[in-house]
Coordinates of C-alpha atoms in Angstrom, one line a residue:
M1 CA 101.1 51.8 105.2
S2 CA 98.2 53.8 103.9
R3 CA 98.5 56.1 100.9
T4 CA 98.3 59.1 103.2
D5 CA 101.0 57.7 105.4
T6 CA 103.3 57.1 102.5
S7 CA 102.9 60.7 101.2
V8 CA 103.7 62.0 104.6
A9 CA 106.8 59.8 105.0
D10 CA 108.1 60.6 101.5
R11 CA 107.7 64.4 102.0
P12 CA 111.1 66.1 102.1
T13 CA 112.1 67.5 105.5
G14 CA 111.2 71.2 105.9
V15 CA 108.5 71.2 103.2
P16 CA 105.2 72.2 104.7
S17 CA 102.3 69.8 104.3
P18 CA 99.1 70.7 102.4
A19 CA 97.3 71.1 105.7
A20 CA 100.1 73.4 107.0
S21 CA 99.9 75.4 103.8
R22 CA 96.2 75.9 104.1
S23 CA 96.6 76.9 107.7
G24 CA 99.2 79.4 106.6
R25 CA 96.9 80.9 104.1
G26 CA 94.2 81.1 106.7
L27 CA 96.5 82.7 109.2
T28 CA 97.7 85.3 106.6
E29 CA 94.1 86.2 105.8
R30 CA 93.3 86.6 109.5
L31 CA 96.3 88.9 110.0
L32 CA 95.3 91.0 107.0
A33 CA 91.8 91.3 108.4
V34 CA 93.3 92.4 111.8
R35 CA 95.5 95.0 110.0
E36 CA 92.5 96.5 108.1
L37 CA 90.4 96.5 111.3
S38 CA 93.2 98.4 113.1
L39 CA 93.2 101.0 110.2
L40 CA 89.5 101.5 110.5
L41 CA 89.7 102.0 114.3
A42 CA 92.6 104.5 113.8
L43 CA 90.6 106.3 111.2
G44 CA 87.5 106.4 113.4
A45 CA 89.5 107.7 116.4
L46 CA 91.1 110.4 114.3
I47 CA 87.7 111.6 112.9
L48 CA 86.3 111.5 116.5
V49 CA 89.0 113.7 118.0
T50 CA 88.9 116.2 115.1
T51 CA 85.1 116.4 115.3
L52 CA 85.2 117.0 119.0
Y53 CA 87.5 119.9 118.3
N54 CA 85.4 121.2 115.4
D55 CA 82.0 119.7 114.7
R56 CA 82.0 121.1 111.2
F57 CA 84.6 118.5 110.2
L58 CA 81.8 116.0 109.6
G59 CA 79.7 118.5 107.6
S60 CA 78.5 117.3 104.2
Q61 CA 80.9 119.6 102.3
S62 CA 83.8 118.5 104.5
I63 CA 83.1 114.8 103.9
K64 CA 82.7 115.5 100.1
D65 CA 86.1 117.3 100.1
L66 CA 87.7 114.4 102.0
L67 CA 86.3 111.8 99.6
L68 CA 87.4 113.8 96.6
G69 CA 90.8 114.3 98.1
C70 CA 91.5 110.6 98.6
A71 CA 89.8 109.2 95.4
I72 CA 92.8 109.7 93.1
L73 CA 95.2 108.4 95.8
V74 CA 93.0 105.3 96.3
I75 CA 93.2 104.5 92.6
L76 CA 96.9 104.9 92.5
A77 CA 97.3 102.8 95.7
A78 CA 95.3 100.0 94.1
G79 CA 97.7 99.8 91.2
Q80 CA 100.7 100.1 93.4
T81 CA 99.5 97.2 95.5
L82 CA 99.5 94.9 92.4
V83 CA 103.2 95.9 91.9
I84 CA 104.4 95.7 95.5
V85 CA 102.8 92.3 96.1
T86 CA 105.2 90.9 93.4
R87 CA 108.2 92.4 95.4
N88 CA 108.5 95.4 93.1
V89 CA 107.7 99.1 93.3
D90 CA 106.5 101.7 90.7
L91 CA 107.9 105.1 91.4
S92 CA 106.8 106.6 88.1
V93 CA 103.0 106.8 88.8
G94 CA 103.1 110.5 89.7
S95 CA 104.9 111.3 86.5
I96 CA 102.5 109.1 84.4
L97 CA 99.6 110.9 86.1
G98 CA 101.0 114.3 85.2
L99 CA 101.8 113.3 81.6
V100 CA 98.3 111.9 81.1
A101 CA 96.6 114.9 82.8
F102 CA 98.4 117.3 80.5
A103 CA 97.8 115.1 77.4
T104 CA 94.1 115.2 78.3
G105 CA 94.1 118.9 78.3
E106 CA 96.0 119.0 75.0
L107 CA 93.4 116.6 73.5
F108 CA 90.6 119.0 74.3
L109 CA 92.5 121.9 73.0
A110 CA 93.2 120.1 69.7
A111 CA 89.7 118.7 69.4
P112 CA 87.3 120.7 71.5
G113 CA 84.3 118.4 70.6
T114 CA 85.9 115.3 71.9
P115 CA 83.5 113.3 74.2
W116 CA 84.9 112.8 77.7
P117 CA 84.7 109.0 77.5
V118 CA 87.1 109.1 74.5
A119 CA 89.5 111.2 76.6
L120 CA 89.1 108.7 79.5
V121 CA 90.0 105.7 77.3
T122 CA 92.8 107.6 75.6
G123 CA 94.3 108.5 79.0
V124 CA 94.1 104.9 80.3
V125 CA 95.8 103.6 77.1
L126 CA 98.6 106.2 77.3
G127 CA 99.1 105.2 81.0
A128 CA 99.2 101.5 80.0
V129 CA 101.8 102.3 77.4
C130 CA 104.0 104.0 80.0
G131 CA 103.5 101.0 82.3
A132 CA 104.5 98.7 79.4
V133 CA 107.7 100.7 79.0
N134 CA 108.5 100.1 82.7
G135 CA 107.6 96.4 82.5
G136 CA 109.5 95.9 79.3
L137 CA 112.7 97.5 80.6
I138 CA 112.5 95.4 83.8
A139 CA 112.0 92.2 81.9
V140 CA 114.7 92.9 79.3
A141 CA 117.3 94.6 81.4
K142 CA 116.8 92.4 84.5
V143 CA 117.3 95.5 86.6
P144 CA 115.4 96.0 89.8
A145 CA 112.1 97.9 89.4
L146 CA 113.3 100.5 91.9
V147 CA 116.0 101.6 89.5
I148 CA 114.0 101.4 86.3
T149 CA 111.0 103.3 87.6
L150 CA 113.2 105.9 89.3
G151 CA 114.6 106.5 85.8
T152 CA 111.3 106.6 84.1
L153 CA 109.9 108.9 86.8
Y154 CA 112.3 111.6 85.5
A155 CA 112.0 110.5 81.9
F156 CA 108.2 110.8 81.8
R157 CA 108.4 114.1 83.7
G158 CA 110.9 115.4 81.2
V159 CA 108.7 114.5 78.3
D160 CA 105.9 116.3 80.1
Y161 CA 108.0 119.5 80.6
Y162 CA 109.2 119.4 77.0
W163 CA 105.7 119.0 75.7
A164 CA 104.2 121.7 77.9
A165 CA 107.1 124.2 77.3
G166 CA 105.8 126.4 80.0
Q167 CA 102.2 126.3 78.8
Q168 CA 99.3 126.1 81.3
I169 CA 95.9 124.7 80.4
N170 CA 92.9 126.3 82.2
A171 CA 89.5 125.0 83.0
A172 CA 88.0 127.3 80.3
D173 CA 89.9 125.2 77.7
M174 CA 88.0 122.0 78.6
P175 CA 84.3 121.0 78.2
R176 CA 82.0 121.7 81.0
S177 CA 80.6 118.1 80.9
F178 CA 84.2 116.8 81.6
L179 CA 84.8 119.3 84.4
R180 CA 81.5 118.3 86.0
L181 CA 82.8 114.8 86.2
G182 CA 85.4 116.0 88.7
N183 CA 82.8 117.4 91.2
Q184 CA 79.6 115.6 90.4
T185 CA 77.9 113.5 93.1
L186 CA 75.6 110.4 93.0
F187 CA 73.3 110.0 96.0
G188 CA 75.6 112.5 97.8
V189 CA 78.8 110.6 97.0
P190 CA 81.4 112.1 94.6
V191 CA 81.6 110.2 91.3
L192 CA 85.4 110.2 91.6
F193 CA 85.2 108.3 94.8
L194 CA 82.7 105.8 93.4
V195 CA 85.1 105.2 90.5
A196 CA 87.9 104.5 93.1
L197 CA 85.6 102.0 94.9
V198 CA 85.0 100.2 91.7
V199 CA 88.7 100.0 90.9
V200 CA 89.4 98.6 94.4
A201 CA 86.6 96.1 94.2
V202 CA 87.7 94.8 90.8
A203 CA 91.4 94.6 91.8
G204 CA 90.5 92.9 95.1
F205 CA 88.3 90.4 93.4
Y206 CA 91.0 89.6 90.9
L207 CA 93.7 89.0 93.5
R208 CA 91.4 86.8 95.6
S209 CA 89.5 84.9 92.9
Y210 CA 91.7 84.4 89.9
R211 CA 94.7 82.0 89.7
S212 CA 96.9 84.6 88.0
G213 CA 96.0 87.0 90.9
R214 CA 97.0 84.5 93.6
E215 CA 100.2 83.8 91.6
L216 CA 101.3 87.4 92.2
Y217 CA 101.5 86.6 95.9
A218 CA 103.6 83.5 95.1
I219 CA 106.0 85.6 93.0
G220 CA 106.4 88.1 95.8
S221 CA 106.9 85.4 98.4
E222 CA 109.7 83.7 96.5
P223 CA 110.3 84.6 92.9
A224 CA 112.7 81.7 92.2
A225 CA 110.4 79.1 93.6
A226 CA 107.5 80.6 91.7
R227 CA 109.5 80.3 88.5
L228 CA 110.4 76.7 89.2
S229 CA 106.7 75.8 89.9
G230 CA 105.8 77.0 86.3
I231 CA 104.5 80.4 87.0
P232 CA 105.3 82.8 84.1
V233 CA 107.0 85.4 86.4
G234 CA 108.1 87.7 83.6
R235 CA 104.7 87.9 82.1
R236 CA 103.0 88.5 85.4
V237 CA 105.3 91.2 86.5
F238 CA 105.0 92.9 83.0
A239 CA 101.2 92.7 83.4
V240 CA 101.1 94.4 86.8
F241 CA 103.2 97.3 85.6
V242 CA 100.9 97.7 82.6
A243 CA 97.9 97.7 85.1
S244 CA 99.6 100.2 87.4
G245 CA 100.3 102.5 84.4
A246 CA 96.7 102.2 83.2
L247 CA 95.3 103.1 86.6
A248 CA 97.8 106.0 86.8
G249 CA 96.4 107.1 83.4
L250 CA 92.9 106.8 84.7
A251 CA 93.9 108.9 87.7
G252 CA 95.5 111.5 85.4
V253 CA 92.2 112.0 83.5
L254 CA 90.3 112.3 86.7
Y255 CA 92.9 114.7 88.1
A256 CA 92.3 116.9 85.0
A257 CA 88.6 116.8 85.5
R258 CA 88.8 117.7 89.2
F259 CA 91.4 120.5 89.1
G260 CA 90.9 121.9 85.6
T261 CA 94.2 123.9 85.7
L262 CA 97.1 121.8 84.4
D263 CA 100.8 122.2 83.8
A264 CA 103.8 120.0 83.7
A265 CA 104.2 119.9 87.5
A266 CA 100.9 118.0 88.0
G267 CA 101.3 115.0 90.3
T268 CA 104.9 115.8 91.4
G269 CA 105.8 113.9 94.5
L270 CA 102.6 111.9 94.5
E271 CA 104.5 108.6 94.0
L272 CA 105.8 108.8 97.6
Q273 CA 102.3 109.3 99.0
V274 CA 101.1 106.3 97.0
V275 CA 103.8 104.0 98.3
A276 CA 103.1 105.3 101.8
A277 CA 99.4 104.6 101.5
A278 CA 100.1 101.0 100.4
V279 CA 102.6 100.3 103.1
V280 CA 100.6 101.9 105.9
G281 CA 97.6 99.8 104.5
G282 CA 99.5 96.6 105.3
V283 CA 101.0 95.8 101.9
A284 CA 104.4 94.3 102.7
I285 CA 107.2 96.2 101.0
F286 CA 109.0 92.9 100.8
G287 CA 106.2 91.4 98.7
G288 CA 103.9 88.5 99.0
S289 CA 101.4 90.0 101.4
G290 CA 98.7 92.7 101.5
S291 CA 95.4 93.7 99.9
V292 CA 94.0 96.5 97.9
Y293 CA 91.4 97.1 100.6
G294 CA 94.1 97.8 103.1
A295 CA 95.9 100.1 100.7
A296 CA 92.7 102.0 100.0
L297 CA 92.2 102.4 103.8
G298 CA 95.8 103.6 104.0
A299 CA 95.1 106.2 101.4
V300 CA 91.9 107.4 103.2
L301 CA 93.8 107.5 106.5
L302 CA 96.7 109.6 105.1
T303 CA 94.2 112.0 103.4
T304 CA 92.3 112.3 106.7
I305 CA 95.5 113.0 108.6
G306 CA 96.2 115.9 106.4
S307 CA 92.7 117.4 106.7
S308 CA 92.6 116.8 110.5
L309 CA 95.9 118.5 111.2
A310 CA 94.8 121.5 109.3
V311 CA 91.6 121.7 111.3
L312 CA 93.5 121.2 114.5
R313 CA 95.9 123.9 113.5
I314 CA 98.9 121.7 113.8
D315 CA 102.1 122.5 111.9
P316 CA 102.2 120.7 108.5
F317 CA 105.6 119.4 109.5
W318 CA 103.9 117.0 111.9
Q319 CA 101.9 115.5 109.0
Q320 CA 105.1 114.3 107.4
A321 CA 106.4 113.1 110.7
V322 CA 103.3 111.1 111.5
V323 CA 103.3 109.5 108.0
G324 CA 106.9 108.6 108.4
A325 CA 106.2 107.1 111.8
L326 CA 103.3 105.1 110.4
I327 CA 105.5 103.7 107.6
L328 CA 108.2 102.6 110.0
A329 CA 105.7 101.0 112.3
A330 CA 104.0 99.2 109.4
I331 CA 107.3 97.8 108.1
G332 CA 108.3 96.8 111.6
L333 CA 105.0 95.1 112.1
D334 CA 105.3 93.3 108.8
R335 CA 108.6 91.8 109.8
V336 CA 107.3 90.7 113.2
L337 CA 104.3 89.0 111.6
A338 CA 106.4 87.4 108.9
I339 CA 108.7 85.9 111.5
R340 CA 105.9 84.6 113.6
T341 CA 104.0 83.2 110.7
A342 CA 107.1 81.4 109.4
A343 CA 107.7 79.9 112.9
R344 CA 104.1 78.7 113.2
L345 CA 104.2 77.1 109.8
R346 CA 107.5 75.3 110.6
G347 CA 106.0 74.1 113.9
R348 CA 102.8 72.8 112.2
S349 CA 104.8 71.2 109.4
A350 CA 107.0 69.4 111.9
H351 CA 104.0 68.3 113.9
V352 CA 102.2 66.8 110.8
A353 CA 105.4 65.1 109.6

């Protein structure tokens, strides 16, 4: 018997062959590509219908406003994707954004001459510290991330309210160079959106090209098996929460630059939109599948839905109903695809064996 025949014969029953595993990865990538293409088609159809109703919807100012509106959500969705892929969720991102945004305003009040890059780095570090609190509590307490981040959602917001004490920071309190960052364009594209594109590109490259990035999918697919295979599950999960917090901190600084007027309520409820964007974008809420590109498209789609319904003069209630329907459809589709993929892998494994 050849060496290849021996390895096949000695393989335990039910364990997919290397060929089947490679086929499974290829199948998963094709399914993700189909999901992202479907999002693009839905986005195009929505824009077309709205433009037919009001041709000013595709005006330069409308497009700029749309890109500005989705930039912060895209950044948060990229961080949330890293977390959800590992079969976790971060509900505290809205509170981290609000805390960092107010801290940025306070920094400019305390030190008016602070260069905006210093404020940007400070906000990212503060966000990363908040993310480390989440990751540390999850690793030490061994409590589901849903519970921990729900608690820190209120804890970080409470710190924000205590710090603000009813105070409001206005645009006049911040440097003009910093505020220009929130509305400045480069070749007609808002700088905030370009920053979001860079974040998505870096996160997507990391997940696809680095071993530690691919290990996140293994953790989300089956944490126990990932741990047995030698993957440092605890360190990886801790790292993704730090990354999510850092990106929420970045979003908080950009939020301050864009809106100028800040109080303790900044970012309230944003965490639900972030999770919705990721799920609608094809990131499986059960972990192990999805991409930051799909999550970014989900964020753009949700933002466009809000703008389109306003142009079409449809009751805002329907925006929430549409988003809810999209989330349910995305979760249902994920389950169907997961069942079919598992069945195909079992069939190919049995055929090879």
